[in-house]
Amino acid sequence: MRPNALFSGKSLPEYKQAISEAGAVVADAVASANHPATPRPPAHLRSVVRQVDLDRPLGELSSALEEARDLFLEHAVWFHDARYQAHLNCPVATAAIAADVIASSVNTSVDTWDQSLAATHIETHLLEWLAGRLGLGDLADGVFTSGGTASNLQALLLAREHSTADGTPLDALRILTSPEAHFSVTKAARTLGLAADAVVHCPTDERGRLRPDGVESAIDDAEKAGLTVMAVSATAGTTDRGAVDPLAALAQITHGRGLWLHVDAAVGGALVTSSRHSSLLDGIGGADSVTVDFHKTWYQPVAASALLVRDRRMFAHSRTNADYLNPEHARVPNLVDKSLATSRRFDALKPWITLRTHGADAIGSWLDASLDLAQEAHTIAEAMPDLELFERPSTHMLLFRFTAVDLEQRDDVNDAIRETLFMEGRTVIARTRWGGETWLKLTLLNPMADAADLRATFDDVVRTGHLLAGDLSAEVSA
Ligand SMILES: *Cc1c(COP(=O)(O)O)cnc(C)c1O
């Protein structure tokens, strides 16, 4: 074996060298990246990557890092770039990256106490702090997961087990949610073996929020049909419109009827740190389960998400004991008792170190800055004649489209604008469909961006739109 290839007390000089080399390669790449992306077509990237012969190692870390720089970093998508405005990817706190180095070096696995010691208590203390901020009460508890998809799945698993304890069959279960809820709710319903029509979409208002009266009548309809409402799944921050469902009213309805309220706050959970916008979450303390993604709006590297529950006893619904790992009457806290995963990274260290360095108020102020930016984006685009806006942003997202084009070509041109800009690499935005039509989308999470960055994006959209519309009409007349 090559001496000192593995991390140990004997390889510390190599370790320090490796960490600093890796840091330097990233820093160089960031320093020379002028754009959020420099994409090449998939066929090109595939062939470049496939040229690497995995049976011929390079022998030196520095060579492998150089190769990774050329293959990956040169074409990376940079979420810290102010012109990256597409999806729910945040610039990350440098403190969190440092924490990740520690978590990977020690390689703690937080499944059992005897593999993690204080790490178990750090994760638990962090989630108890968050549960306290959310107002979930004294019995609350939580566990880290790999993402909002996993958190939603486990929340709905707990709700399913809770509502079938009396023998209710799976195919009688219904989940009431918004048509704008994240698709992981539907995926979870499938994974959980529920009926194909288990997810019932309730009416929303003009801002895309669930209507409490609509949820109430959907509950009545389900009950009249002999069905069981397994959960009402509200969203705090929808993926396309950033809408926050009326949590207090929904909590009142679900409590009155003894129903499980899940709140998917993958996007909006961080608002709890905001001094100006935390009232959007009013009522979240009435939830039975809450999903919070630290890697969406808490400036944390992927993966870092949490599932919180109001009543820690509910975790018994997903618990399985193994004699070799977490025997039933263990006298130490084993987080695997609460987790669907077994081996699990110490992801809690990232938000922990971030909070210990900067504090929750700093996160709240970064969020406030990005929410201000979304409002500013609306004001800027409103003044541009060739752009149409969908609505004033509720939180981070702005939907708009280029309209100086024939109606029949509008969707195609807007799709082409996004693709063209992406391949140019300077302006990275998203697209979605609303009411059967294509809209462009900005997701603004970067507090380092400013009005000039927004103007540049809208200018690029309009310029590209005119070029593409011109191309299309030339094609039609040819
Ligand atoms: C992103 C998102 C999810 C899924 O979270 P992942 O961390 O990507 O698995 C769930 N719900 C909402 C509202 C989201 O925006």
CSV table of C-alpha atoms and ligand atoms in Angstrom, one decimal:
chain,number,residue,atom,x,y,z
A,1,MET,CA,0.0,0.0,0.0
A,2,ARG,CA,1.1,3.5,-0.7
A,3,PRO,CA,2.3,5.0,2.6
A,4,ASN,CA,0.0,7.7,4.0
A,5,ALA,CA,-2.7,7.3,1.4
A,6,LEU,CA,-5.3,6.9,4.2
A,7,PHE,CA,-6.1,9.6,6.7
A,8,SER,CA,-4.4,8.9,10.1
A,9,GLY,CA,-2.1,10.5,12.6
A,10,LYS,CA,0.8,9.4,10.3
A,11,SER,CA,-0.5,11.2,7.2
A,12,LEU,CA,-1.1,14.6,8.7
A,13,PRO,CA,1.4,16.4,6.5
A,14,GLU,CA,-0.3,14.9,3.4
A,15,TYR,CA,-3.7,15.7,4.9
A,16,LYS,CA,-2.9,19.4,5.3
A,17,GLN,CA,-1.4,19.5,1.9
A,18,ALA,CA,-4.4,17.8,0.3
A,19,ILE,CA,-6.9,20.1,1.9
A,20,SER,CA,-5.0,23.2,1.0
A,21,GLU,CA,-4.4,22.0,-2.6
A,22,ALA,CA,-8.1,21.3,-3.0
A,23,GLY,CA,-9.0,24.7,-1.6
A,24,ALA,CA,-6.5,26.3,-3.9
A,25,VAL,CA,-7.9,24.5,-7.0
A,26,VAL,CA,-11.4,25.7,-6.2
A,27,ALA,CA,-10.3,29.2,-5.4
A,28,ASP,CA,-8.4,29.5,-8.7
A,29,ALA,CA,-11.5,28.2,-10.6
A,30,VAL,CA,-13.8,30.7,-8.8
A,31,ALA,CA,-11.4,33.5,-9.4
A,32,SER,CA,-11.3,32.8,-13.2
A,33,ALA,CA,-15.0,32.0,-13.6
A,34,ASN,CA,-16.6,35.0,-15.2
A,35,HIS,CA,-20.0,33.5,-15.6
A,36,PRO,CA,-22.3,31.2,-13.6
A,37,ALA,CA,-21.7,28.5,-16.1
A,38,THR,CA,-19.7,27.7,-19.2
A,39,PRO,CA,-21.8,24.8,-20.5
A,40,ARG,CA,-20.9,22.4,-23.3
A,41,PRO,CA,-23.5,20.1,-24.8
A,42,PRO,CA,-24.1,16.8,-23.0
A,43,ALA,CA,-22.5,14.8,-25.9
A,44,HIS,CA,-19.3,16.8,-25.6
A,45,LEU,CA,-19.1,16.5,-21.8
A,46,ARG,CA,-19.9,12.8,-22.0
A,47,SER,CA,-17.1,12.1,-24.4
A,48,VAL,CA,-14.6,14.1,-22.5
A,49,VAL,CA,-15.5,12.4,-19.2
A,50,ARG,CA,-15.5,8.9,-20.9
A,51,GLN,CA,-11.9,9.5,-22.1
A,52,VAL,CA,-10.8,9.0,-18.5
A,53,ASP,CA,-9.4,5.5,-18.0
A,54,LEU,CA,-10.3,4.6,-14.5
A,55,ASP,CA,-7.9,1.7,-14.7
A,56,ARG,CA,-4.9,4.1,-15.1
A,57,PRO,CA,-4.5,6.2,-11.9
A,58,LEU,CA,-2.5,9.3,-12.1
A,59,GLY,CA,-0.4,8.5,-9.1
A,60,GLU,CA,-0.5,12.0,-7.5
A,61,LEU,CA,-3.4,13.9,-5.9
A,62,SER,CA,-2.3,17.1,-7.6
A,63,SER,CA,-2.7,15.4,-11.0
A,64,ALA,CA,-6.1,14.1,-10.1
A,65,LEU,CA,-7.1,17.5,-8.8
A,66,GLU,CA,-5.9,19.2,-12.1
A,67,GLU,CA,-7.8,16.6,-14.1
A,68,ALA,CA,-10.9,17.3,-12.0
A,69,ARG,CA,-10.4,21.0,-12.5
A,70,ASP,CA,-10.4,20.5,-16.3
A,71,LEU,CA,-13.3,18.0,-16.4
A,72,PHE,CA,-15.6,19.4,-13.7
A,73,LEU,CA,-14.7,22.8,-12.3
A,74,GLU,CA,-14.2,24.4,-15.7
A,75,HIS,CA,-17.8,23.6,-16.5
A,76,ALA,CA,-19.3,23.8,-13.1
A,77,VAL,CA,-22.5,25.8,-12.4
A,78,TRP,CA,-21.6,28.4,-9.8
A,79,PHE,CA,-24.4,29.2,-7.4
A,80,HIS,CA,-22.5,32.1,-5.8
A,81,ASP,CA,-22.5,34.0,-9.1
A,82,ALA,CA,-25.1,36.9,-8.9
A,83,ARG,CA,-26.3,35.9,-12.4
A,84,TYR,CA,-27.2,32.4,-11.3
A,85,GLN,CA,-31.0,33.0,-10.7
A,86,ALA,CA,-32.5,29.7,-11.7
A,87,HIS,CA,-33.3,27.1,-9.0
A,88,LEU,CA,-33.3,26.8,-5.2
A,89,ASN,CA,-29.5,26.7,-5.0
A,90,CYS,CA,-27.9,29.1,-2.5
A,91,PRO,CA,-24.5,30.5,-2.2
A,92,VAL,CA,-23.0,28.7,0.8
A,93,ALA,CA,-21.5,30.1,4.0
A,94,THR,CA,-17.8,29.6,4.0
A,95,ALA,CA,-18.1,28.5,7.6
A,96,ALA,CA,-20.3,25.6,6.5
A,97,ILE,CA,-17.7,24.5,3.9
A,98,ALA,CA,-15.1,24.4,6.7
A,99,ALA,CA,-17.5,22.4,8.8
A,100,ASP,CA,-17.9,19.9,5.9
A,101,VAL,CA,-14.1,19.4,5.9
A,102,ILE,CA,-14.2,18.5,9.5
A,103,ALA,CA,-17.3,16.2,9.2
A,104,SER,CA,-15.7,14.4,6.2
A,105,SER,CA,-12.3,14.1,7.9
A,106,VAL,CA,-13.6,12.6,11.1
A,107,ASN,CA,-16.2,10.7,9.1
A,108,THR,CA,-18.6,10.5,12.0
A,109,SER,CA,-21.7,8.5,11.3
A,110,VAL,CA,-24.6,9.8,13.4
A,111,ASP,CA,-26.6,6.6,13.3
A,112,THR,CA,-25.6,5.4,16.7
A,113,TRP,CA,-24.3,7.2,19.8
A,114,ASP,CA,-21.2,4.9,20.0
A,115,GLN,CA,-20.1,6.1,16.5
A,116,SER,CA,-20.8,9.8,17.1
A,117,LEU,CA,-20.8,10.8,20.8
A,118,ALA,CA,-21.3,14.6,21.0
A,119,ALA,CA,-22.3,14.7,17.3
A,120,THR,CA,-25.6,13.0,18.3
A,121,HIS,CA,-26.2,15.7,20.9
A,122,ILE,CA,-25.2,18.5,18.5
A,123,GLU,CA,-27.7,17.4,15.9
A,124,THR,CA,-30.4,17.0,18.6
A,125,HIS,CA,-29.7,20.3,20.2
A,126,LEU,CA,-29.7,22.1,16.9
A,127,LEU,CA,-33.1,20.6,16.0
A,128,GLU,CA,-34.6,21.3,19.4
A,129,TRP,CA,-33.5,24.9,19.0
A,130,LEU,CA,-35.2,25.0,15.6
A,131,ALA,CA,-38.3,23.3,16.9
A,132,GLY,CA,-38.4,26.0,19.7
A,133,ARG,CA,-38.1,28.8,17.1
A,134,LEU,CA,-40.9,27.2,15.1
A,135,GLY,CA,-43.0,26.9,18.3
A,136,LEU,CA,-43.6,23.1,18.0
A,137,GLY,CA,-43.8,22.6,21.8
A,138,ASP,CA,-42.0,20.7,24.5
A,139,LEU,CA,-42.4,17.2,23.0
A,140,ALA,CA,-40.9,18.2,19.6
A,141,ASP,CA,-37.9,16.4,18.1
A,142,GLY,CA,-36.3,16.0,14.7
A,143,VAL,CA,-33.8,14.2,12.6
A,144,PHE,CA,-31.5,15.3,9.7
A,145,THR,CA,-32.3,13.8,6.3
A,146,SER,CA,-30.8,14.0,2.8
A,147,GLY,CA,-33.3,16.5,1.5
A,148,GLY,CA,-36.8,17.8,1.5
A,149,THR,CA,-37.9,14.8,-0.6
A,150,ALA,CA,-36.7,12.4,2.1
A,151,SER,CA,-38.2,14.6,4.9
A,152,ASN,CA,-41.6,14.7,3.2
A,153,LEU,CA,-41.5,11.0,2.6
A,154,GLN,CA,-40.8,10.2,6.3
A,155,ALA,CA,-43.4,12.8,7.5
A,156,LEU,CA,-46.0,11.1,5.4
A,157,LEU,CA,-44.9,7.7,6.5
A,158,LEU,CA,-45.4,8.7,10.1
A,159,ALA,CA,-48.8,10.1,9.2
A,160,ARG,CA,-49.7,7.0,7.3
A,161,GLU,CA,-48.8,4.7,10.3
A,162,HIS,CA,-50.6,7.0,12.6
A,163,SER,CA,-53.9,6.9,10.6
A,164,THR,CA,-53.8,3.2,9.9
A,165,ALA,CA,-53.2,2.1,13.5
A,166,ASP,CA,-56.9,1.5,13.8
A,167,GLY,CA,-56.9,-0.8,10.8
A,168,THR,CA,-57.9,1.7,8.1
A,169,PRO,CA,-56.8,0.2,4.8
A,170,LEU,CA,-54.2,2.0,2.7
A,171,ASP,CA,-56.4,2.6,-0.3
A,172,ALA,CA,-58.8,4.7,1.9
A,173,LEU,CA,-56.1,7.2,2.7
A,174,ARG,CA,-56.1,10.7,1.2
A,175,ILE,CA,-53.5,13.5,1.4
A,176,LEU,CA,-55.0,17.0,0.9
A,177,THR,CA,-52.6,19.5,-0.6
A,178,SER,CA,-52.2,22.3,-3.0
A,179,PRO,CA,-51.8,21.7,-6.8
A,180,GLU,CA,-48.7,23.8,-6.3
A,181,ALA,CA,-47.2,21.5,-3.7
A,182,HIS,CA,-43.8,19.9,-4.5
A,183,PHE,CA,-43.9,16.8,-6.6
A,184,SER,CA,-42.2,14.9,-3.8
A,185,VAL,CA,-45.6,14.7,-2.0
A,186,THR,CA,-47.0,12.7,-4.9
A,187,LYS,CA,-43.8,10.6,-5.1
A,188,ALA,CA,-44.1,9.9,-1.4
A,189,ALA,CA,-47.7,8.8,-1.8
A,190,ARG,CA,-46.6,6.3,-4.4
A,191,THR,CA,-43.7,5.0,-2.4
A,192,LEU,CA,-46.0,4.6,0.6
A,193,GLY,CA,-48.3,2.3,-1.4
A,194,LEU,CA,-51.3,4.7,-1.4
A,195,ALA,CA,-54.0,4.7,-4.0
A,196,ALA,CA,-53.2,6.4,-7.4
A,197,ASP,CA,-55.7,9.1,-6.5
A,198,ALA,CA,-54.5,9.5,-2.9
A,199,VAL,CA,-53.3,13.0,-3.4
A,200,VAL,CA,-56.2,15.4,-3.6
A,201,HIS,CA,-55.6,18.9,-4.8
A,202,CYS,CA,-57.6,21.6,-3.0
A,203,PRO,CA,-58.4,25.1,-4.4
A,204,THR,CA,-55.9,27.9,-4.1
A,205,ASP,CA,-56.4,31.7,-4.0
A,206,GLU,CA,-55.0,34.2,-6.6
A,207,ARG,CA,-51.6,34.2,-4.9
A,208,GLY,CA,-51.3,30.4,-5.1
A,209,ARG,CA,-52.1,29.7,-1.4
A,210,LEU,CA,-54.4,26.9,-0.2
A,211,ARG,CA,-57.9,28.2,0.6
A,212,PRO,CA,-58.9,27.1,4.1
A,213,ASP,CA,-62.6,26.8,3.1
A,214,GLY,CA,-61.5,24.6,0.1
A,215,VAL,CA,-59.6,22.3,2.5
A,216,GLU,CA,-62.5,22.1,4.8
A,217,SER,CA,-64.9,21.1,2.1
A,218,ALA,CA,-62.4,18.6,0.7
A,219,ILE,CA,-62.2,17.0,4.2
A,220,ASP,CA,-66.0,16.9,4.2
A,221,ASP,CA,-66.1,15.3,0.8
A,222,ALA,CA,-63.5,12.7,1.8
A,223,GLU,CA,-65.4,11.8,4.9
A,224,LYS,CA,-68.7,11.6,3.1
A,225,ALA,CA,-67.1,9.2,0.7
A,226,GLY,CA,-65.9,7.0,3.6
A,227,LEU,CA,-62.3,8.0,3.1
A,228,THR,CA,-59.7,8.9,5.7
A,229,VAL,CA,-57.7,12.1,5.5
A,230,MET,CA,-54.2,10.9,6.4
A,231,ALA,CA,-52.7,14.4,6.3
A,232,VAL,CA,-53.2,17.9,5.1
A,233,SER,CA,-49.9,18.8,3.5
A,234,ALA,CA,-49.3,22.6,3.5
A,235,THR,CA,-46.4,24.3,1.8
A,236,ALA,CA,-44.4,27.2,3.2
A,237,GLY,CA,-42.8,28.6,0.1
A,238,THR,CA,-44.0,26.8,-3.1
A,239,THR,CA,-41.3,26.0,-5.6
A,240,ASP,CA,-42.6,28.1,-8.5
A,241,ARG,CA,-44.3,31.0,-6.8
A,242,GLY,CA,-42.9,31.0,-3.3
A,243,ALA,CA,-46.4,31.1,-1.9
A,244,VAL,CA,-46.9,30.3,1.8
A,245,ASP,CA,-50.2,28.6,2.6
A,246,PRO,CA,-52.2,30.1,5.5
A,247,LEU,CA,-50.7,27.9,8.2
A,248,ALA,CA,-52.6,29.2,11.2
A,249,ALA,CA,-56.0,28.7,9.6
A,250,LEU,CA,-55.0,25.2,8.4
A,251,ALA,CA,-53.7,24.3,11.9
A,252,GLN,CA,-57.0,25.4,13.4
A,253,ILE,CA,-58.9,23.2,10.9
A,254,THR,CA,-56.7,20.1,11.4
A,255,HIS,CA,-56.7,20.4,15.2
A,256,GLY,CA,-60.4,20.8,15.3
A,257,ARG,CA,-60.8,17.6,13.3
A,258,GLY,CA,-57.9,15.6,14.8
A,259,LEU,CA,-56.0,15.5,11.5
A,260,TRP,CA,-52.3,15.4,10.8
A,261,LEU,CA,-50.9,18.7,9.5
A,262,HIS,CA,-47.6,18.5,7.6
A,263,VAL,CA,-45.8,21.7,6.6
A,264,ASP,CA,-43.3,21.4,3.7
A,265,ALA,CA,-41.2,24.4,4.7
A,266,ALA,CA,-38.2,23.2,2.6
A,267,VAL,CA,-38.0,26.7,1.1
A,268,GLY,CA,-39.7,28.9,3.7
A,269,GLY,CA,-38.4,27.4,6.9
A,270,ALA,CA,-35.5,29.8,7.1
A,271,LEU,CA,-37.9,32.7,7.3
A,272,VAL,CA,-38.0,31.9,11.0
A,273,THR,CA,-34.7,33.7,11.2
A,274,SER,CA,-36.0,36.9,9.5
A,275,SER,CA,-36.9,39.9,11.7
A,276,ARG,CA,-39.1,41.3,8.9
A,277,HIS,CA,-40.7,38.2,7.3
A,278,SER,CA,-41.1,35.6,10.0
A,279,SER,CA,-44.8,36.3,10.4
A,280,LEU,CA,-45.3,34.5,7.1
A,281,LEU,CA,-44.8,31.3,9.2
A,282,ASP,CA,-47.4,32.3,11.8
A,283,GLY,CA,-49.2,29.1,12.8
A,284,ILE,CA,-46.4,26.7,11.8
A,285,GLY,CA,-46.1,25.7,15.5
A,286,GLY,CA,-49.4,24.0,15.1
A,287,ALA,CA,-48.0,21.4,12.6
A,288,ASP,CA,-47.5,17.8,13.4
A,289,SER,CA,-44.5,17.6,11.1
A,290,VAL,CA,-42.3,20.1,9.4
A,291,THR,CA,-39.7,19.8,6.6
A,292,VAL,CA,-36.9,22.3,6.6
A,293,ASP,CA,-34.1,22.3,4.0
A,294,PHE,CA,-30.9,23.9,5.3
A,295,HIS,CA,-29.5,23.5,1.8
A,296,LYS,CA,-32.2,25.7,0.2
A,297,THR,CA,-32.4,28.9,2.2
A,298,TRP,CA,-29.9,28.6,5.1
A,299,TYR,CA,-26.8,29.0,2.9
A,300,GLN,CA,-25.7,25.4,3.5
A,301,PRO,CA,-24.0,22.9,1.1
A,302,VAL,CA,-26.1,19.9,-0.1
A,303,ALA,CA,-27.1,17.8,1.7
A,304,ALA,CA,-28.7,19.2,4.8
A,305,SER,CA,-32.5,18.8,5.6
A,306,ALA,CA,-34.5,18.1,8.6
A,307,LEU,CA,-37.8,16.5,9.5
A,308,LEU,CA,-39.3,17.9,12.8
A,309,VAL,CA,-42.2,16.4,14.6
A,310,ARG,CA,-44.4,18.0,17.3
A,311,ASP,CA,-44.6,14.7,19.3
A,312,ARG,CA,-41.4,12.7,19.5
A,313,ARG,CA,-43.3,9.5,20.1
A,314,MET,CA,-44.4,9.5,16.5
A,315,PHE,CA,-40.9,8.5,15.5
A,316,ALA,CA,-41.8,5.0,16.9
A,317,HIS,CA,-43.7,4.6,13.6
A,318,SER,CA,-40.6,4.4,11.6
A,319,ARG,CA,-38.4,2.7,14.1
A,320,THR,CA,-36.8,-0.7,13.6
A,321,ASN,CA,-34.3,-2.3,16.0
A,322,ALA,CA,-31.3,-4.3,15.0
A,323,ASP,CA,-29.4,-6.3,17.7
A,324,TYR,CA,-26.0,-5.4,16.3
A,325,LEU,CA,-26.7,-1.6,16.1
A,326,ASN,CA,-29.6,-0.2,18.1
A,327,PRO,CA,-30.9,-2.9,20.5
A,328,GLU,CA,-34.4,-2.2,21.8
A,329,HIS,CA,-33.5,-1.1,25.3
A,330,ALA,CA,-30.3,0.7,24.6
A,331,ARG,CA,-29.4,3.2,27.4
A,332,VAL,CA,-27.8,5.7,25.0
A,333,PRO,CA,-29.6,7.8,22.3
A,334,ASN,CA,-29.2,6.2,18.9
A,335,LEU,CA,-30.4,8.6,16.1
A,336,VAL,CA,-31.0,5.7,13.8
A,337,ASP,CA,-34.1,5.0,15.9
A,338,LYS,CA,-35.6,8.1,14.3
A,339,SER,CA,-34.0,7.9,10.8
A,340,LEU,CA,-34.9,6.0,7.7
A,341,ALA,CA,-31.2,6.1,6.8
A,342,THR,CA,-28.6,4.0,8.6
A,343,SER,CA,-25.1,5.4,7.9
A,344,ARG,CA,-25.5,9.1,7.9
A,345,ARG,CA,-23.2,12.1,7.5
A,346,PHE,CA,-22.9,14.6,10.3
A,347,ASP,CA,-24.6,17.2,8.2
A,348,ALA,CA,-25.8,19.1,11.3
A,349,LEU,CA,-22.2,20.4,11.8
A,350,LYS,CA,-22.6,22.7,8.8
A,351,PRO,CA,-25.5,24.8,10.1
A,352,TRP,CA,-24.1,24.5,13.6
A,353,ILE,CA,-20.8,26.1,12.7
A,354,THR,CA,-22.6,28.7,10.6
A,355,LEU,CA,-24.9,29.6,13.5
A,356,ARG,CA,-22.0,29.6,16.0
A,357,THR,CA,-20.0,31.9,13.7
A,358,HIS,CA,-22.6,34.3,12.4
A,359,GLY,CA,-25.9,33.7,14.3
A,360,ALA,CA,-29.4,33.2,13.1
A,361,ASP,CA,-29.9,37.0,12.7
A,362,ALA,CA,-27.2,37.1,10.0
A,363,ILE,CA,-29.1,34.4,8.1
A,364,GLY,CA,-32.3,36.3,8.5
A,365,SER,CA,-30.7,39.5,7.2
A,366,TRP,CA,-29.2,37.7,4.1
A,367,LEU,CA,-32.7,36.3,3.4
A,368,ASP,CA,-34.3,39.7,3.8
A,369,ALA,CA,-31.8,41.1,1.3
A,370,SER,CA,-32.8,38.5,-1.2
A,371,LEU,CA,-36.5,39.0,-0.7
A,372,ASP,CA,-35.9,42.8,-1.2
A,373,LEU,CA,-34.2,41.8,-4.4
A,374,ALA,CA,-37.2,39.9,-5.7
A,375,GLN,CA,-39.4,43.0,-5.1
A,376,GLU,CA,-36.8,45.1,-6.9
A,377,ALA,CA,-36.7,42.7,-9.8
A,378,HIS,CA,-40.5,43.1,-10.1
A,379,THR,CA,-40.2,46.9,-10.2
A,380,ILE,CA,-37.4,46.8,-12.8
A,381,ALA,CA,-39.2,44.3,-15.1
A,382,GLU,CA,-42.5,46.1,-14.8
A,383,ALA,CA,-41.0,49.1,-16.5
A,384,MET,CA,-39.8,47.1,-19.5
A,385,PRO,CA,-42.3,47.1,-22.3
A,386,ASP,CA,-41.5,43.7,-23.7
A,387,LEU,CA,-41.9,41.8,-20.5
A,388,GLU,CA,-45.0,40.6,-18.8
A,389,LEU,CA,-45.1,39.7,-15.1
A,390,PHE,CA,-47.1,37.0,-13.5
A,391,GLU,CA,-47.6,38.6,-10.1
A,392,ARG,CA,-45.7,40.5,-7.5
A,393,PRO,CA,-43.3,38.0,-5.8
A,394,SER,CA,-44.6,36.4,-2.5
A,395,THR,CA,-41.0,35.5,-1.5
A,396,HIS,CA,-38.0,34.6,-3.7
A,397,MET,CA,-39.5,33.7,-7.0
A,398,LEU,CA,-40.4,36.0,-9.9
A,399,LEU,CA,-42.3,34.6,-13.0
A,400,PHE,CA,-42.3,36.6,-16.2
A,401,ARG,CA,-42.1,36.2,-19.9
A,402,PHE,CA,-41.1,37.9,-23.1
A,403,THR,CA,-44.1,39.1,-25.0
A,404,ALA,CA,-42.9,41.0,-28.1
A,405,VAL,CA,-43.7,38.0,-30.3
A,406,ASP,CA,-46.7,36.4,-32.0
A,407,LEU,CA,-49.0,34.6,-29.6
A,408,GLU,CA,-48.5,31.2,-31.3
A,409,GLN,CA,-44.7,31.6,-30.9
A,410,ARG,CA,-44.6,32.9,-27.4
A,411,ASP,CA,-44.1,29.7,-25.6
A,412,ASP,CA,-41.4,28.4,-28.0
A,413,VAL,CA,-39.5,31.7,-27.9
A,414,ASN,CA,-39.6,31.9,-24.1
A,415,ASP,CA,-38.3,28.3,-23.9
A,416,ALA,CA,-35.6,29.1,-26.5
A,417,ILE,CA,-34.6,32.3,-24.5
A,418,ARG,CA,-33.8,30.2,-21.4
A,419,GLU,CA,-31.9,27.6,-23.4
A,420,THR,CA,-29.9,30.1,-25.4
A,421,LEU,CA,-29.0,32.1,-22.4
A,422,PHE,CA,-28.0,28.9,-20.5
A,423,MET,CA,-25.6,27.8,-23.3
A,424,GLU,CA,-24.1,31.3,-23.4
A,425,GLY,CA,-23.5,30.9,-19.7
A,426,ARG,CA,-23.9,34.5,-18.6
A,427,THR,CA,-27.5,34.4,-17.4
A,428,VAL,CA,-28.8,31.3,-15.8
A,429,ILE,CA,-32.6,31.4,-15.2
A,430,ALA,CA,-35.4,28.8,-15.1
A,431,ARG,CA,-38.7,28.2,-16.8
A,432,THR,CA,-41.9,26.6,-15.8
A,433,ARG,CA,-45.5,26.2,-17.0
A,434,TRP,CA,-48.5,28.0,-15.7
A,435,GLY,CA,-52.0,27.7,-17.0
A,436,GLY,CA,-50.7,25.7,-19.9
A,437,GLU,CA,-48.2,28.4,-20.9
A,438,THR,CA,-44.5,28.9,-20.6
A,439,TRP,CA,-43.1,31.4,-18.1
A,440,LEU,CA,-39.5,32.3,-17.2
A,441,LYS,CA,-38.6,32.1,-13.6
A,442,LEU,CA,-36.0,33.8,-11.4
A,443,THR,CA,-35.3,32.3,-8.0
A,444,LEU,CA,-33.4,35.0,-6.0
A,445,LEU,CA,-31.5,33.6,-3.1
A,446,ASN,CA,-28.3,35.5,-3.4
A,447,PRO,CA,-27.9,38.5,-1.1
A,448,MET,CA,-24.7,39.5,-2.9
A,449,ALA,CA,-26.7,40.2,-6.1
A,450,ASP,CA,-27.9,43.8,-6.8
A,451,ALA,CA,-30.1,45.7,-9.1
A,452,ALA,CA,-27.5,45.9,-11.9
A,453,ASP,CA,-27.4,42.1,-12.0
A,454,LEU,CA,-31.2,42.0,-12.3
A,455,ARG,CA,-31.2,44.6,-15.1
A,456,ALA,CA,-28.5,42.7,-16.9
A,457,THR,CA,-30.7,39.5,-16.8
A,458,PHE,CA,-33.8,41.3,-18.1
A,459,ASP,CA,-31.8,43.0,-20.8
A,460,ASP,CA,-30.3,39.6,-21.9
A,461,VAL,CA,-33.8,38.1,-22.0
A,462,VAL,CA,-35.3,41.0,-24.1
A,463,ARG,CA,-32.3,41.1,-26.5
A,464,THR,CA,-32.3,37.3,-27.0
A,465,GLY,CA,-36.1,37.3,-27.3
A,466,HIS,CA,-36.0,39.8,-30.2
A,467,LEU,CA,-33.2,37.9,-31.9
A,468,LEU,CA,-35.1,34.6,-31.6
A,469,ALA,CA,-38.5,36.2,-32.6
A,470,GLY,CA,-36.7,37.6,-35.6
A,471,ASP,CA,-35.3,34.2,-36.5
A,472,LEU,CA,-38.7,32.6,-36.2
A,473,SER,CA,-40.5,35.2,-38.4
A,474,ALA,CA,-37.7,34.8,-41.0
A,475,GLU,CA,-38.3,31.1,-40.9
A,476,VAL,CA,-42.0,31.5,-41.3
A,477,SER,CA,-41.7,33.9,-44.3
A,478,ALA,CA,-38.9,31.8,-46.0
B,1,LIG,C1,-36.9,21.6,-3.2
B,1,LIG,C2,-38.2,21.2,-2.6
B,1,LIG,C3,-38.4,20.0,-2.0
B,1,LIG,C4,-37.4,18.9,-2.2
B,1,LIG,O1,-36.3,19.1,-1.5
B,1,LIG,P1,-34.9,18.3,-1.9
B,1,LIG,O2,-34.0,18.8,-0.8
B,1,LIG,O3,-34.5,18.8,-3.3
B,1,LIG,O4,-35.2,16.9,-1.9
B,1,LIG,C5,-39.6,19.8,-1.3
B,1,LIG,N1,-40.5,20.7,-1.2
B,1,LIG,C6,-40.3,22.0,-1.8
B,1,LIG,C7,-41.4,23.0,-1.6
B,1,LIG,C8,-39.2,22.2,-2.5
B,1,LIG,O5,-39.0,23.4,-3.1
